[in-house]
Tab-separated table of C-alpha atoms in Angstrom:
chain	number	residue	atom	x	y	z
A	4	UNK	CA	27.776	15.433	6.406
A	5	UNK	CA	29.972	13.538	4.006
A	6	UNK	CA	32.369	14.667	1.709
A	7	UNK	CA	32.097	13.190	-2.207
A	8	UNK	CA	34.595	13.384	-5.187
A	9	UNK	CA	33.457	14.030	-8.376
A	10	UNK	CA	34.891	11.200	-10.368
A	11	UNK	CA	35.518	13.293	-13.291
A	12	UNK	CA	38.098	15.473	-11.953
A	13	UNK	CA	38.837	13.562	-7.928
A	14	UNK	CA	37.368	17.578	-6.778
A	15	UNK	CA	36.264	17.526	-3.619
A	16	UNK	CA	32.110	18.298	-3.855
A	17	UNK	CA	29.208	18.676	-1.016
A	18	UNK	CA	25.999	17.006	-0.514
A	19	UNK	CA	24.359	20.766	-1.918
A	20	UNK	CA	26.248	20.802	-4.982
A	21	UNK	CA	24.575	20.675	-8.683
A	22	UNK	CA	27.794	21.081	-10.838
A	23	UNK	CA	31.246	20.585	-9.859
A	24	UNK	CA	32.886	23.652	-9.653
A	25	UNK	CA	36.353	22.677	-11.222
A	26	UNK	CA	35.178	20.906	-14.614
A	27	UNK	CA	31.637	21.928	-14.477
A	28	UNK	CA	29.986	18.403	-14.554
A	29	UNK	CA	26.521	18.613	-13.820
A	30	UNK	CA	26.392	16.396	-10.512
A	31	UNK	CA	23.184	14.879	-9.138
A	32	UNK	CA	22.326	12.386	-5.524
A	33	UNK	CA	21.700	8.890	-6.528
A	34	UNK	CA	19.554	7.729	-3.540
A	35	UNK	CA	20.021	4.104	-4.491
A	36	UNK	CA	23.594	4.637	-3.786
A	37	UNK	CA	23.694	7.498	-1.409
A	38	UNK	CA	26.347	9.090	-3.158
A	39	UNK	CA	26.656	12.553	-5.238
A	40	UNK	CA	27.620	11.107	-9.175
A	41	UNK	CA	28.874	13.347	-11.738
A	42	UNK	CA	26.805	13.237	-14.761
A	43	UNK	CA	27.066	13.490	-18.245
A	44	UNK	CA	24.171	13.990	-20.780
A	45	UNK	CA	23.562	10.818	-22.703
A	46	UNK	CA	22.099	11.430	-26.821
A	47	UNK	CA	18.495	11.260	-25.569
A	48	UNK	CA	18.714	14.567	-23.084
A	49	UNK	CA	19.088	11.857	-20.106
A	50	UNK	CA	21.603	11.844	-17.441
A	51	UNK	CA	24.224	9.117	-17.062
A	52	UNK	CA	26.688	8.425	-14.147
A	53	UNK	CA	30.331	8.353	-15.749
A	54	UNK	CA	30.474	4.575	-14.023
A	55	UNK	CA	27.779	2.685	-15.445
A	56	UNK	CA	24.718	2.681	-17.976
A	57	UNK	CA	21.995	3.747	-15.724
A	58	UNK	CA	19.912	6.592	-16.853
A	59	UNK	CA	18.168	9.464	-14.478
A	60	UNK	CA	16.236	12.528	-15.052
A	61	UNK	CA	16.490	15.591	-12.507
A	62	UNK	CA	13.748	15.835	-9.468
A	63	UNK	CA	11.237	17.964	-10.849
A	64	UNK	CA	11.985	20.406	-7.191
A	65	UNK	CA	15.766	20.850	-8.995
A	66	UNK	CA	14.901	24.810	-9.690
A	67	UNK	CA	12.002	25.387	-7.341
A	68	UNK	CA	13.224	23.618	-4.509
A	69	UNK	CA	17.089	23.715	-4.776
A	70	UNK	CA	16.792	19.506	-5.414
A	71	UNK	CA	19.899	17.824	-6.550
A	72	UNK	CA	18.527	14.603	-6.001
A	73	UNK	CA	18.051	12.208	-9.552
A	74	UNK	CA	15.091	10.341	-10.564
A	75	UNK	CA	15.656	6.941	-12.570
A	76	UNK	CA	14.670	7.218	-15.805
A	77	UNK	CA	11.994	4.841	-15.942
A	78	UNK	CA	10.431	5.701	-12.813
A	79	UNK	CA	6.401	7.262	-13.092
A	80	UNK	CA	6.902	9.988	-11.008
A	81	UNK	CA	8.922	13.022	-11.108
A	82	UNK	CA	9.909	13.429	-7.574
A	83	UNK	CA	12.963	12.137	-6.594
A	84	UNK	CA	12.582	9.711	-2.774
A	85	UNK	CA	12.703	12.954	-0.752
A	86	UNK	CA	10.672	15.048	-2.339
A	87	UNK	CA	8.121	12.674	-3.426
A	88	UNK	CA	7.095	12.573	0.599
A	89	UNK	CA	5.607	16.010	0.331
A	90	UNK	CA	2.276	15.873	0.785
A	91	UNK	CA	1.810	20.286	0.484
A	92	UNK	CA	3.824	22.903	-0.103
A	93	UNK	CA	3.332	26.601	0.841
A	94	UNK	CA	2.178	28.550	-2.305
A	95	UNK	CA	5.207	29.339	-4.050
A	96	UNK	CA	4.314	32.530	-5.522
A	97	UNK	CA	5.065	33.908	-2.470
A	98	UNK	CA	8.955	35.141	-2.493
A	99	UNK	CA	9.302	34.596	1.490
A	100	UNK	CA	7.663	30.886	1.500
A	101	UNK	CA	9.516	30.170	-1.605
A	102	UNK	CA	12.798	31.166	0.183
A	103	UNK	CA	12.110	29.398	3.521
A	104	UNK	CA	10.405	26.778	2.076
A	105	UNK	CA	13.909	25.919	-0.094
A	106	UNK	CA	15.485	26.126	3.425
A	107	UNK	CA	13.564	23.725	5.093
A	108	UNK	CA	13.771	21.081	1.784
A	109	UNK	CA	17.775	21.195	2.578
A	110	UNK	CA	17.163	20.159	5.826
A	111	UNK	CA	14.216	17.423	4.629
A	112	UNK	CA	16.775	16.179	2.600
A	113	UNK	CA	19.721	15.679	4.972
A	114	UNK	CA	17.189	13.924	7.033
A	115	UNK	CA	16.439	11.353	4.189
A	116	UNK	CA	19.856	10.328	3.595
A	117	UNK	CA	20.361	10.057	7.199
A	118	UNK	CA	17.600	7.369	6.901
A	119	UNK	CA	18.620	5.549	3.933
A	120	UNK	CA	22.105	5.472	5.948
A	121	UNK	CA	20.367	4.132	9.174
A	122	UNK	CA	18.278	1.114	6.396
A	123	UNK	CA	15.436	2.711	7.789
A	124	UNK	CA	12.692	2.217	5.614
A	125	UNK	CA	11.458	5.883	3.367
A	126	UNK	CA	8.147	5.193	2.314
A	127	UNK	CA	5.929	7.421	0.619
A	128	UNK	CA	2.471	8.073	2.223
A	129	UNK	CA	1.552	8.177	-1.367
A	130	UNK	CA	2.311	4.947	-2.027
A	131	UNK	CA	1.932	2.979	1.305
A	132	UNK	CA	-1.215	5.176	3.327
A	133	UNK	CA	-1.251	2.954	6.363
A	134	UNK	CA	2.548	2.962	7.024
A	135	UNK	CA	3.936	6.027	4.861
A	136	UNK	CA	5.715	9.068	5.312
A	137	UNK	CA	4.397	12.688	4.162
A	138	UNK	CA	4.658	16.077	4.831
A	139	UNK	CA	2.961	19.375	4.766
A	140	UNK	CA	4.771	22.573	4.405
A	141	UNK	CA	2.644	25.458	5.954
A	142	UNK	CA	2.529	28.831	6.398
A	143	UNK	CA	0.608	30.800	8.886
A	144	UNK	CA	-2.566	32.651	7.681
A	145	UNK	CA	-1.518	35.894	9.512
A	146	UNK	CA	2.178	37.515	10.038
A	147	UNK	CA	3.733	35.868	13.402
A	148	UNK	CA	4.836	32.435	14.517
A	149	UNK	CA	3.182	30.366	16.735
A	150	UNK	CA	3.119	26.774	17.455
A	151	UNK	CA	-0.605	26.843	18.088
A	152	UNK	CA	-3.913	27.832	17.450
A	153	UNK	CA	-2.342	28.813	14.014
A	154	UNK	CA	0.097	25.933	12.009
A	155	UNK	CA	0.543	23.019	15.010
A	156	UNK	CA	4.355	21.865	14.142
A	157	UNK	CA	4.144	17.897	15.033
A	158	UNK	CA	3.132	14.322	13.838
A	159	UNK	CA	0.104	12.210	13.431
A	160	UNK	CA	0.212	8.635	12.321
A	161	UNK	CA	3.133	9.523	9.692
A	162	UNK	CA	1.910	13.177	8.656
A	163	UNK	CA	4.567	15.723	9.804
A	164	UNK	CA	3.329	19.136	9.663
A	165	UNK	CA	5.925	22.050	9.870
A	166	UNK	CA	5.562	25.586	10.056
A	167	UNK	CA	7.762	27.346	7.315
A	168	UNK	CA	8.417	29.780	10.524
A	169	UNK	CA	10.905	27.069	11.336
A	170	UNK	CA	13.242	27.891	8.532
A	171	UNK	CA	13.388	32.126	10.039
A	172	UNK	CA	16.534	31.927	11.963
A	173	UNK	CA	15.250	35.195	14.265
A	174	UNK	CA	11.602	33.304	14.703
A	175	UNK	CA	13.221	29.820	15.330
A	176	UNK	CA	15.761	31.171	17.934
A	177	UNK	CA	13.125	32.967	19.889
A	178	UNK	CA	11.089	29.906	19.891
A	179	UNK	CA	14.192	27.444	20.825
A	180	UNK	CA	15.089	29.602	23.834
A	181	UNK	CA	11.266	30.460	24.927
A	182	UNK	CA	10.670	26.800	25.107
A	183	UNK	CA	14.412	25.435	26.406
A	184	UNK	CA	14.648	23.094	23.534
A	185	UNK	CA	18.613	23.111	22.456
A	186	UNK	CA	17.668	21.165	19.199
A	187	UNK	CA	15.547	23.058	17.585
A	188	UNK	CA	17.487	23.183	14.660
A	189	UNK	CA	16.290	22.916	11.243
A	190	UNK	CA	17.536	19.435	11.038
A	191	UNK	CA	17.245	18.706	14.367
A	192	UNK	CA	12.809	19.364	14.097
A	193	UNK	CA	12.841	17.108	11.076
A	194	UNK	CA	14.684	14.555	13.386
A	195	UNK	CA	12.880	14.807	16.218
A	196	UNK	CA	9.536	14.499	14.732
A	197	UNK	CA	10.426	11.487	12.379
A	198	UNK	CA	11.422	9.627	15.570
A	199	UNK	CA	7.715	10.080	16.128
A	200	UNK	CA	6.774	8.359	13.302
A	201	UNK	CA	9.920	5.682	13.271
A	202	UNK	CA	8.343	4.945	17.233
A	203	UNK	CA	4.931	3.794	15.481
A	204	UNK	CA	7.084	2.035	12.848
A	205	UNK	CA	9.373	0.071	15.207
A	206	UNK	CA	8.503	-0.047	18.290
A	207	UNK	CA	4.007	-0.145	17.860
A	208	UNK	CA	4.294	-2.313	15.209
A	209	UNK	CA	7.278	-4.336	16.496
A	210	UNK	CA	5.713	-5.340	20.249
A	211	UNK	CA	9.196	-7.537	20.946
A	212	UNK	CA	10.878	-4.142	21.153
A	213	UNK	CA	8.302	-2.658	23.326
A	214	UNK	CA	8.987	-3.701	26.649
A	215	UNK	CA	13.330	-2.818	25.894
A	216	UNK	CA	12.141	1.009	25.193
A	217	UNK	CA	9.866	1.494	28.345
A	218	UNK	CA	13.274	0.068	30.200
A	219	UNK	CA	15.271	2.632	28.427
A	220	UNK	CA	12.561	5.448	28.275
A	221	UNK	CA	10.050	4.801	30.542
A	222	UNK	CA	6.072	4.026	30.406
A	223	UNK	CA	4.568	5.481	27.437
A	224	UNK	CA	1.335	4.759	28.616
A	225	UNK	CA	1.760	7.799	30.978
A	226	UNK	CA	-1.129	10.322	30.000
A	227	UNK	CA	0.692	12.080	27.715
A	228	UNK	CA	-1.613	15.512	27.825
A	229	UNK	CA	-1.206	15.676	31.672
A	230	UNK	CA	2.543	15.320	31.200
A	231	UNK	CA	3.273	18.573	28.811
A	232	UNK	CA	0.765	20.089	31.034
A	233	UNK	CA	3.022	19.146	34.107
A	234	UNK	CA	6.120	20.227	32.191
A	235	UNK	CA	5.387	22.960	31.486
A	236	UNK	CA	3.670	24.452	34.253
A	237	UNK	CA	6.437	22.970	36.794
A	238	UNK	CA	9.778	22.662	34.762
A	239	UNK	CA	11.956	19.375	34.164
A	240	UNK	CA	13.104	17.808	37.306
A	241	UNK	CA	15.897	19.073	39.264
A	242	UNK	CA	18.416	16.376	37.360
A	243	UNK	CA	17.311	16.164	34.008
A	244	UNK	CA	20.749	16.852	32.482
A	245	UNK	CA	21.778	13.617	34.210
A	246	UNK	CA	19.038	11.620	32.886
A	247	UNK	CA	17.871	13.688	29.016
A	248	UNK	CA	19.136	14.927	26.363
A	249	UNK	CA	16.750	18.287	26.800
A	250	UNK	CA	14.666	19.373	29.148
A	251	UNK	CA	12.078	18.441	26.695
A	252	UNK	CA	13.039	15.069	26.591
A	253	UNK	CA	11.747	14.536	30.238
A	254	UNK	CA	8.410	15.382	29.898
A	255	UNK	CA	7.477	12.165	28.570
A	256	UNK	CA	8.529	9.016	27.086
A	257	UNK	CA	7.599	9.749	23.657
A	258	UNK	CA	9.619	12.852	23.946
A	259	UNK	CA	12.787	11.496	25.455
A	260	UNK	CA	12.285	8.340	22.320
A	261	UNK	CA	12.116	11.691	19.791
A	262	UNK	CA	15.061	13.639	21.059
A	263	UNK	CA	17.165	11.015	21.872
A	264	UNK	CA	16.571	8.087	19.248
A	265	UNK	CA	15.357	10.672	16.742
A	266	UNK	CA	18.577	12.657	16.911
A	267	UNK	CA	16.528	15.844	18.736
């Protein structure tokens, strides 16, 4: 991740921070720049970057969910552009779902600026249904983590569900090693199932970049049920670590696509 400076003092600051810890500046993510500003309060109770007259107010997550991310001023919501993709959150009276949910919003986050980096497009399901982005934040109905019959982690036609499991470190290693999937980092699940999503979004909807990615990936069409079945009753080929990223990745196109141009 990069480094910032605050530019009232040239201190070093991270992509986490919410005041700078040398001369106290409130700081905040403007996602129109991609950068971490340092802010001062203008007469009205706003916030104003120290470099130009634009006005913000904090994302309304900035105490529940740990958001440092700014809102402009004369924007209708009060989400900032990553967390105005949640769709549900676990119920926050809960102290544990509060706690992992904050976890996995860190990691939501690094993903977004990843994709404002890449120009990908970050659209809210909110706002565009047939073509946006959302997630739900779930918790299990009874203590233990499974990926299924309970929360299914995954994506479906730009809904990305995730178990708040994911954000247990004990729970996720278990899982990781159980299933042989070397990227099941926080991050690295938010990646891997928004490449699901960007593979509707540029390759579905983009048919002159269809035919490159079954050269590079393989045939999609490939029953995709029988394939995880196969998987994981027989194992990834001999040579996978040749030819994948993961074992994972070889079970099927769309899974190679999410590991590999997802990030894994």
């Amino acid at each position: 991740m990069k480094l910032f400076e605050c530019e009232g003092c040239g201190n070093a600051i991270y992509f986490e921070n919410t005041t700078c810890e040398v001369c106290g500046r409130t700081l905040g993510f403007r996602s129109d720049r991609r950068a971490l500003v340092a802010l001062d309060l203008a007469d009205d109770g706003r916030l104003k970057p120290l470099d130009d007259d634009s006005l913000f107010r904090s994302c309304a997550n900035r105490e529940p969910g740990g958001c440092n991310w700014l809102v402009p001023a004369e924007a209708e919501g009060d989400y900032c552009t990553a967390c105005c993709l949640n769709r549900t959150v676990p119920d926050l009276s809960n102290p544990e779902h509060q706690q992992l949910w904050r976890v996995l919003e860190g990691g939501k986050r690094r993903l977004v600026y990843s994709l404002l980096r890449f120009g990908l497009p970050v659209e809210s399901k909110a706002d565009r249904p047939e073509r946006g982005l959302a997630f739900d934040f779930l918790a299990d109905a009874v203590t233990g983590f499974r990926e299924g019959p309970q929360v299914m982690t995954g994506h479906a036609e730009g809904l990305i569900t995730i178990n708040i499991a994911e954000a247990d470190p004990a729970k996720r290693e278990e899982f990781r090693q159980s299933m042989a999937e070397p990227y099941r980092t926080v991050l690295g699940h938010f990646r891997h199932e928004v490449g699901h999503y960007y593979w509707e979004r540029l390759v579905v909807r983009d048919p002159g970049n269809l035919e490159s990615c079954r050269a590079l990936f393989g045939d999609e069409r490939e029953d995709y049920g029988a394939a995880l079945e196969r998987h994981y009753e027989q194992g990834p080929p001999a040579d996978w670590p040749a030819r994948f990223v993961s074992a994972y990745a070889s079970s099927h196109p769309w899974e190679d696509w999410a590991d590999d141009a997802g990030g894994g």
